């Protein structure tokens, strides 16, 4: 491992300046549960680690009057699942942060870090897509260089994303999902805990007031493509249709068809495509149940 | 002839509390909390297992939350409080968890034991009477290749009952 310096800035501007100065020879660190492992594996030669846990904007959960919430990029999993408002209003996020790693990892690992690590198998990204979450990004040049990117557009490949030199994820903002909305995330792993998804599905639905018709839907799959995979065909199979087994099965089939996984030590292509359909069906049903309250 | 010395990153000054005692030291910025405890502070009870966050052998408590010390930098504990397995026993004897691990034979090779003890203490400190499912879930981040876990779970249940 290349010996790196430890920087602990207390402002976004200071963090951005450090990241801009070092370029790809520095990495921000929140929980460190991915970055330190990868640094030890010599994925990069780092001159500096920039600890972002002393920056208020990155370490806070902010609930706004309009019902939206901003989750700071360095907020660890446990703070999210111990936040009663997030439990009440965004249970699909709770599904993910309660299953990432074990208790030790959840003490440190951040949902924003899960996003920035940009693994196709990340458990945290598909539910963020299901909630139509937006990344708030700061960059060099002060306030003029802040930009927002939808979570579904954030990842560009395995381990890569849209963050440019000097840019840092400040928070993810989840809009108020409104009434008759439900979301859920589940993954398949061969163990009970502490494993990486063979496949995962994050789904959200918005039903009509009677709760018997799909008005909107999001379907995103984990670990079956180079990036968390949004499946427009599955969403289209739901929207405008009645809540029925046949409609849900059509959406599940569309998800299985859209999945384009690799075969590796965790699973085969056929298994992952099958799992994509099964998990999508289950998560649509779970999201419907939550939408109906 | 002069020796060429490549300058490395500066050491980081850390003031911290470990097992209730104030400590102050300089640490290389890239050194893990695990190595900091073992090599700088001299507390070797915390064990290295996988070094990537899978096994929990290096579990310590950081400001009251259990963490894998291999995935924390020593530089990060400035101003924070750390508890290790060395902080569990008192002058009056072993912690009830340590005593229960002995009585239930909840260890064989012993490498995972300090991590299990600190993790289990982290549970019982906040939830004095967890059920078996909760204990198994809480300890999912600690691996043992010897005991098969049943004895460990029984030991935690026994300590929980004795601490009630």
Coordinates of C-alpha atoms in Angstrom, one line a residue, chain B residues 4-162:
Chain B
X4 CA 18.5 9.3 -0.4
X5 CA 15.5 9.5 1.9
X6 CA 12.1 9.8 0.4
X7 CA 10.0 12.0 2.6
X8 CA 6.8 10.2 3.7
X9 CA 3.6 11.8 4.9
X10 CA 3.8 13.4 8.3
X11 CA 2.7 11.5 11.4
X12 CA -0.6 12.5 12.9
X13 CA -0.9 13.7 16.5
X14 CA -3.7 11.8 18.3
X15 CA -5.2 12.4 21.7
X16 CA -7.7 9.7 22.6
X17 CA -9.2 7.7 25.4
X18 CA -8.6 3.9 25.3
X19 CA -10.3 1.7 27.9
X20 CA -11.0 4.9 30.0
X21 CA -7.4 6.0 30.0
X22 CA -6.1 9.1 28.2
X23 CA -3.5 8.4 25.5
X24 CA -1.4 10.7 23.3
X25 CA 0.8 9.5 20.4
X26 CA 2.0 10.1 16.9
X27 CA 0.7 7.6 14.3
X28 CA 1.6 7.1 10.6
X29 CA -1.5 8.5 8.7
X30 CA -1.9 5.2 6.8
X31 CA -1.8 2.9 9.8
X32 CA -5.0 1.1 10.8
X33 CA -6.5 1.5 14.2
X34 CA -5.8 -2.3 14.6
X35 CA -2.1 -1.8 14.1
X36 CA -2.1 1.4 16.1
X37 CA -3.6 -0.5 19.1
X38 CA -1.2 -3.4 18.7
X39 CA 2.0 -1.7 17.7
X40 CA 1.9 1.8 19.2
X41 CA -0.4 1.5 22.2
X42 CA 0.8 -2.0 23.0
X43 CA -2.6 -3.6 23.4
X44 CA -2.4 -6.9 21.5
X45 CA -5.7 -8.4 22.6
X46 CA -7.3 -7.1 19.4
X47 CA -6.6 -9.7 16.7
X48 CA -6.0 -9.4 13.0
X49 CA -8.1 -11.8 10.9
X50 CA -9.0 -11.1 7.3
X51 CA -7.9 -7.4 7.2
X52 CA -10.9 -6.6 4.9
X53 CA -14.0 -6.3 7.2
X54 CA -15.4 -9.8 6.8
X55 CA -14.3 -11.6 10.0
X56 CA -14.7 -9.2 12.9
X57 CA -11.7 -10.6 14.8
X58 CA -10.4 -7.0 15.1
X59 CA -13.7 -5.6 16.6
X60 CA -13.4 -2.7 19.0
X61 CA -15.9 -0.2 20.3
X62 CA -15.5 3.3 18.9
X63 CA -17.6 5.9 20.7
X64 CA -19.9 3.1 21.8
X65 CA -20.4 1.5 18.3
X66 CA -18.6 -1.7 17.4
X67 CA -16.3 -1.3 14.3
X68 CA -13.7 -3.4 12.5
X69 CA -10.5 -1.7 13.6
X70 CA -8.8 -2.9 10.4
X71 CA -11.1 -0.5 8.5
X72 CA -10.5 2.5 10.7
X73 CA -7.3 4.6 10.6
X74 CA -5.5 5.3 13.8
X75 CA -5.6 9.0 12.8
X76 CA -9.4 8.9 12.9
X77 CA -9.7 8.3 16.6
X78 CA -8.4 11.7 17.7
X79 CA -10.9 13.0 20.3
X80 CA -12.8 9.7 20.3
X81 CA -13.1 6.9 22.9
X82 CA -12.0 3.3 22.1
X83 CA -12.8 0.2 24.1
X84 CA -10.9 -3.1 23.5
X85 CA -11.1 -6.5 25.0
X86 CA -8.5 -5.4 27.6
X87 CA -11.0 -3.1 29.0
X88 CA -13.6 -5.8 29.9
X89 CA -12.2 -7.4 33.0
X90 CA -11.9 -5.4 36.2
X91 CA -9.9 -5.8 39.4
X92 CA -12.9 -7.8 40.7
X93 CA -12.6 -10.4 37.9
X94 CA -13.6 -11.3 34.4
X95 CA -16.6 -9.6 32.7
X96 CA -19.6 -11.9 32.8
X97 CA -19.2 -12.5 29.1
X98 CA -15.6 -13.6 29.5
X99 CA -16.7 -15.9 32.4
X100 CA -19.6 -17.4 30.3
X101 CA -17.3 -18.0 27.3
X102 CA -15.0 -20.0 29.6
X103 CA -17.8 -22.0 31.2
X104 CA -19.6 -22.7 27.9
X105 CA -16.4 -23.5 26.1
X106 CA -17.2 -20.9 23.6
X107 CA -13.7 -20.8 22.2
X108 CA -11.2 -23.2 20.8
X109 CA -8.2 -21.5 19.0
X110 CA -9.2 -18.2 20.5
X111 CA -8.3 -15.8 17.6
X112 CA -11.9 -14.7 17.1
X113 CA -12.7 -14.5 20.8
X114 CA -11.7 -10.9 21.6
X115 CA -13.8 -9.7 18.6
X116 CA -16.8 -11.8 19.7
X117 CA -16.5 -10.5 23.3
X118 CA -16.3 -6.9 22.3
X119 CA -19.2 -7.3 19.8
X120 CA -21.3 -9.2 22.4
X121 CA -20.7 -6.5 25.0
X122 CA -21.8 -3.9 22.5
X123 CA -25.1 -5.8 22.2
X124 CA -25.7 -6.4 25.9
X125 CA -24.7 -2.8 26.9
X126 CA -27.7 -1.6 24.9
X127 CA -30.0 -4.6 24.8
X128 CA -29.7 -6.5 28.1
X129 CA -32.0 -9.4 27.1
X130 CA -31.7 -10.1 23.3
X131 CA -33.3 -13.3 22.0
X132 CA -31.3 -15.9 20.2
X133 CA -32.2 -14.6 16.7
X134 CA -31.1 -11.1 17.7
X135 CA -27.8 -12.5 19.1
X136 CA -27.1 -14.4 15.9
X137 CA -28.0 -11.4 13.8
X138 CA -25.8 -9.1 15.8
X139 CA -22.8 -11.4 15.7
X140 CA -23.1 -12.1 11.9
X141 CA -20.1 -9.9 11.4
X142 CA -17.9 -12.1 13.5
X143 CA -16.6 -15.4 12.1
X144 CA -15.5 -18.4 14.1
X145 CA -14.0 -21.4 12.2
X146 CA -13.9 -23.7 15.3
X147 CA -17.0 -23.7 17.5
X148 CA -19.9 -23.7 15.1
X149 CA -21.4 -20.7 16.9
X150 CA -23.9 -22.6 19.2
X151 CA -21.6 -22.4 22.2
X152 CA -20.9 -18.7 21.6
X153 CA -24.6 -18.0 21.4
X154 CA -25.2 -20.0 24.6
X155 CA -22.4 -18.1 26.3
X156 CA -24.0 -14.7 25.4
X157 CA -27.4 -15.9 26.6
X158 CA -25.8 -17.1 29.9
X159 CA -24.0 -13.8 30.4
X160 CA -27.2 -11.9 29.6
X161 CA -29.1 -13.9 32.2
X162 CA -26.4 -13.4 34.8

